[in-house]
Amino acid sequence: MAPNILRYLKILAITSTAVKKGELSISDVAAQYKYKNTLIDVKLDTESNISTTLTITDIVPSTTTIASLKLPDYNSGKLEVRYFHHHATFTTAVGLNQQSPTVDLTATVGTPNIAFGAEAGYKTASGEFTKYNVGISVTKPDCYAAIFLADRGDIVSASYVHHLDRLKRTAAVGEITRKFSKNVNTFTVGGSYAVDNLTVVKAKLNNQGTLGAISCSMNSFQNQF
């Protein structure tokens, strides 16, 4: 059976890298193989670490399954399953730490006009949620609005973006954020202007008196606060 598998195992790439820092030299060799709907990535470095990633598509239609492991650290193992649909994506990841396995879940459901997303992290050893965040956004031709609950329910924020011209070169932005643990509210207003196809200028000001300005272009980057 093994010879039959090797016959159809296709080598997609073999790469080698080397980095020298002072007297220390680090190098690795990586290879990628394909067998039917399975990709196998293997990397070996000079510190005797072996990293392997197994990616299998369509075990169940529209799914991708990824298993990774780095030896000799057995606790680095991770198993991830992703499901993709035209209007939804779901991801489940399980860390294979023997002492404290973790489970991460993410989900996104929506259309081009409205979308809902959520993520949660759970530590099985302590029975605690390491994170849980939810959000909803609405998109229109000339505006965008979103509400997020983050940091395990400690932060809630609402933002609104309105394009002031048909070409969407100029936009006004407003955001309200509340941090419950510190009983602090932050109000921010700002705007952006596209000078040309390569340059965008942005500015913002919050109720604490913090002013930010940024200019982005393909050839330069300037930031001032």
XYZ file of C-alpha atoms in Angstrom:
225
model
C 0.000 0.000 0.000
C 2.799 2.424 0.886
C 4.473 2.093 -2.540
C 1.130 2.918 -4.187
C 0.809 6.101 -2.095
C 4.372 7.149 -2.908
C 3.633 6.674 -6.595
C 0.944 9.390 -6.501
C 2.725 11.668 -4.015
C 3.634 14.828 -5.926
C 6.412 17.163 -4.819
C 5.229 20.751 -5.255
C 8.194 22.633 -3.805
C 11.473 22.228 -1.946
C 13.036 25.316 -0.360
C 16.040 26.038 1.810
C 16.872 29.159 3.825
C 19.866 30.206 5.909
C 20.304 33.145 8.275
C 23.516 34.164 10.011
C 23.488 36.397 13.098
C 27.012 37.018 14.280
C 28.536 33.618 14.911
C 25.140 31.918 14.982
C 23.887 30.300 11.803
C 20.322 29.035 11.437
C 19.026 27.173 8.415
C 16.069 25.020 7.471
C 14.795 22.855 4.660
C 11.108 22.738 3.744
C 9.160 20.557 1.356
C 5.564 20.462 0.204
C 3.870 17.360 -1.120
C 0.427 16.708 -2.553
C -1.598 13.512 -2.539
C -5.081 13.804 -4.039
C -6.869 16.414 -1.872
C -4.133 16.499 0.775
C -1.198 18.902 1.158
C 1.726 17.929 3.378
C 4.218 20.569 4.528
C 7.374 19.489 6.346
C 10.162 21.723 7.686
C 13.389 20.689 9.402
C 15.771 23.211 10.974
C 19.282 23.070 12.405
C 17.923 22.976 15.974
C 16.361 19.575 15.257
C 12.818 20.935 15.166
C 10.435 19.237 12.772
C 7.294 21.134 11.793
C 4.548 19.320 9.930
C 1.239 20.600 8.586
C -1.417 18.413 7.009
C -4.171 20.161 5.028
C -7.109 18.158 3.716
C -9.882 19.714 1.648
C -13.449 18.494 1.276
C -13.507 15.633 3.764
C -16.989 17.050 4.110
C -18.052 19.340 1.225
C -16.915 22.968 1.644
C -14.556 22.155 4.521
C -10.815 22.371 5.095
C -9.115 20.402 7.865
C -5.662 21.444 9.087
C -3.514 19.487 11.537
C -0.146 20.829 12.667
C 2.552 19.550 14.991
C 6.041 20.673 15.903
C 8.451 18.096 17.300
C 9.817 17.573 19.886
C 7.220 19.920 21.460
C 4.182 17.643 21.455
C 2.042 20.305 23.162
C 2.273 22.532 20.077
C -0.185 20.367 18.155
C -3.312 21.974 16.758
C -6.350 20.715 14.871
C -8.500 23.144 12.902
C -11.640 22.664 10.825
C -12.972 25.408 8.547
C -16.316 25.522 6.780
C -16.949 27.960 3.940
C -20.311 28.917 2.471
C -21.427 31.763 0.231
C -22.986 33.543 3.215
C -21.229 31.958 6.199
C -17.906 30.731 7.543
C -17.255 28.661 10.652
C -13.925 27.741 12.206
C -13.116 25.418 15.090
C -9.559 25.102 16.414
C -8.404 22.803 19.211
C -4.982 23.156 20.803
C -3.596 19.751 21.685
C -1.900 20.862 24.895
C -2.085 17.870 27.234
C -2.305 19.947 30.426
C -4.656 22.691 29.258
C -6.313 22.146 25.862
C -7.960 25.224 24.380
C -10.886 25.490 21.997
C -11.421 28.498 19.710
C -14.620 29.068 17.753
C -15.371 31.737 15.143
C -18.448 32.289 13.013
C -19.469 34.825 10.396
C -22.881 35.002 8.749
C -24.075 37.670 6.386
C -24.756 39.203 3.033
C -23.103 42.095 1.172
C -25.393 44.444 3.149
C -25.333 43.026 6.673
C -22.951 40.729 8.530
C -22.752 39.183 11.990
C -19.620 37.724 13.544
C -18.631 36.113 16.826
C -15.596 34.435 18.350
C -14.920 32.641 21.618
C -11.996 30.941 23.295
C -12.406 28.308 26.015
C -9.779 26.742 28.264
C -10.916 23.254 29.201
C -8.642 22.840 32.230
C -9.997 25.848 34.115
C -13.426 25.935 32.503
C -12.989 29.623 31.682
C -13.575 31.641 28.541
C -10.349 33.317 27.452
C -12.242 35.570 25.038
C -15.645 36.237 23.557
C -16.423 38.980 21.067
C -19.433 39.700 18.878
C -20.159 42.272 16.227
C -22.645 43.325 13.596
C -22.153 45.611 10.612
C -24.414 47.197 8.025
C -23.083 48.372 4.668
C -24.852 50.734 2.276
C -23.553 52.346 -0.939
C -22.709 55.595 0.861
C -22.240 54.548 4.504
C -21.103 51.854 6.908
C -22.115 51.238 10.544
C -20.934 48.674 13.072
C -21.378 47.713 16.730
C -18.879 45.519 18.588
C -18.824 43.922 22.036
C -15.227 42.975 22.847
C -12.776 42.075 25.607
C -15.178 39.568 27.184
C -17.976 42.086 27.320
C -15.922 44.873 28.889
C -15.844 47.121 25.818
C -18.690 48.155 23.553
C -18.133 50.402 20.557
C -20.283 51.822 17.794
C -18.878 53.434 14.662
C -20.289 55.123 11.590
C -18.629 56.047 8.297
C -20.343 58.262 5.734
C -18.955 58.940 2.264
C -19.539 62.563 1.304
C -19.160 62.214 -2.451
C -20.121 59.734 -5.122
C -16.513 58.697 -5.796
C -15.952 57.998 -2.069
C -12.885 60.228 -1.921
C -14.074 62.044 1.200
C -15.494 60.393 4.313
C -16.569 61.444 7.811
C -16.213 59.052 10.749
C -17.688 58.940 14.247
C -17.074 56.394 17.010
C -18.286 55.920 20.591
C -16.498 53.473 22.894
C -17.298 52.558 26.496
C -15.049 50.544 28.815
C -17.229 49.270 31.646
C -14.442 48.226 34.042
C -13.081 51.791 34.133
C -16.394 53.574 33.526
C -14.788 55.550 30.697
C -16.452 56.809 27.526
C -14.451 57.874 24.490
C -15.906 59.893 21.623
C -13.910 60.159 18.412
C -14.596 62.053 15.202
C -12.479 62.030 12.096
C -12.310 62.101 8.373
C -10.328 60.975 5.368
C -9.608 62.421 1.950
C -8.148 60.657 -1.077
C -5.793 63.143 -2.721
C -5.282 60.793 -5.659
C -5.259 57.068 -6.350
C -2.046 56.636 -4.349
C -2.414 59.054 -1.426
C -4.925 59.207 1.456
C -4.929 61.758 4.296
C -6.715 60.921 7.561
C -7.293 62.824 10.815
C -9.092 62.117 14.102
C -9.830 63.853 17.413
C -11.310 62.401 20.608
C -12.890 63.945 23.703
C -9.639 63.508 25.644
C -7.939 66.014 23.359
C -5.874 63.486 21.419
C -5.368 64.545 17.813
C -4.060 62.157 15.204
C -3.108 62.716 11.585
C -1.802 60.268 9.037
C -0.812 60.415 5.382
C -0.488 57.195 3.410
C 0.881 56.733 -0.077
C 2.484 54.005 -2.131
C 5.925 55.618 -1.817
C 5.891 57.158 1.667
C 4.322 56.916 5.090
C 3.995 59.763 7.586
C 2.284 59.723 10.953
C 1.928 62.497 13.500
C 0.046 62.695 16.806
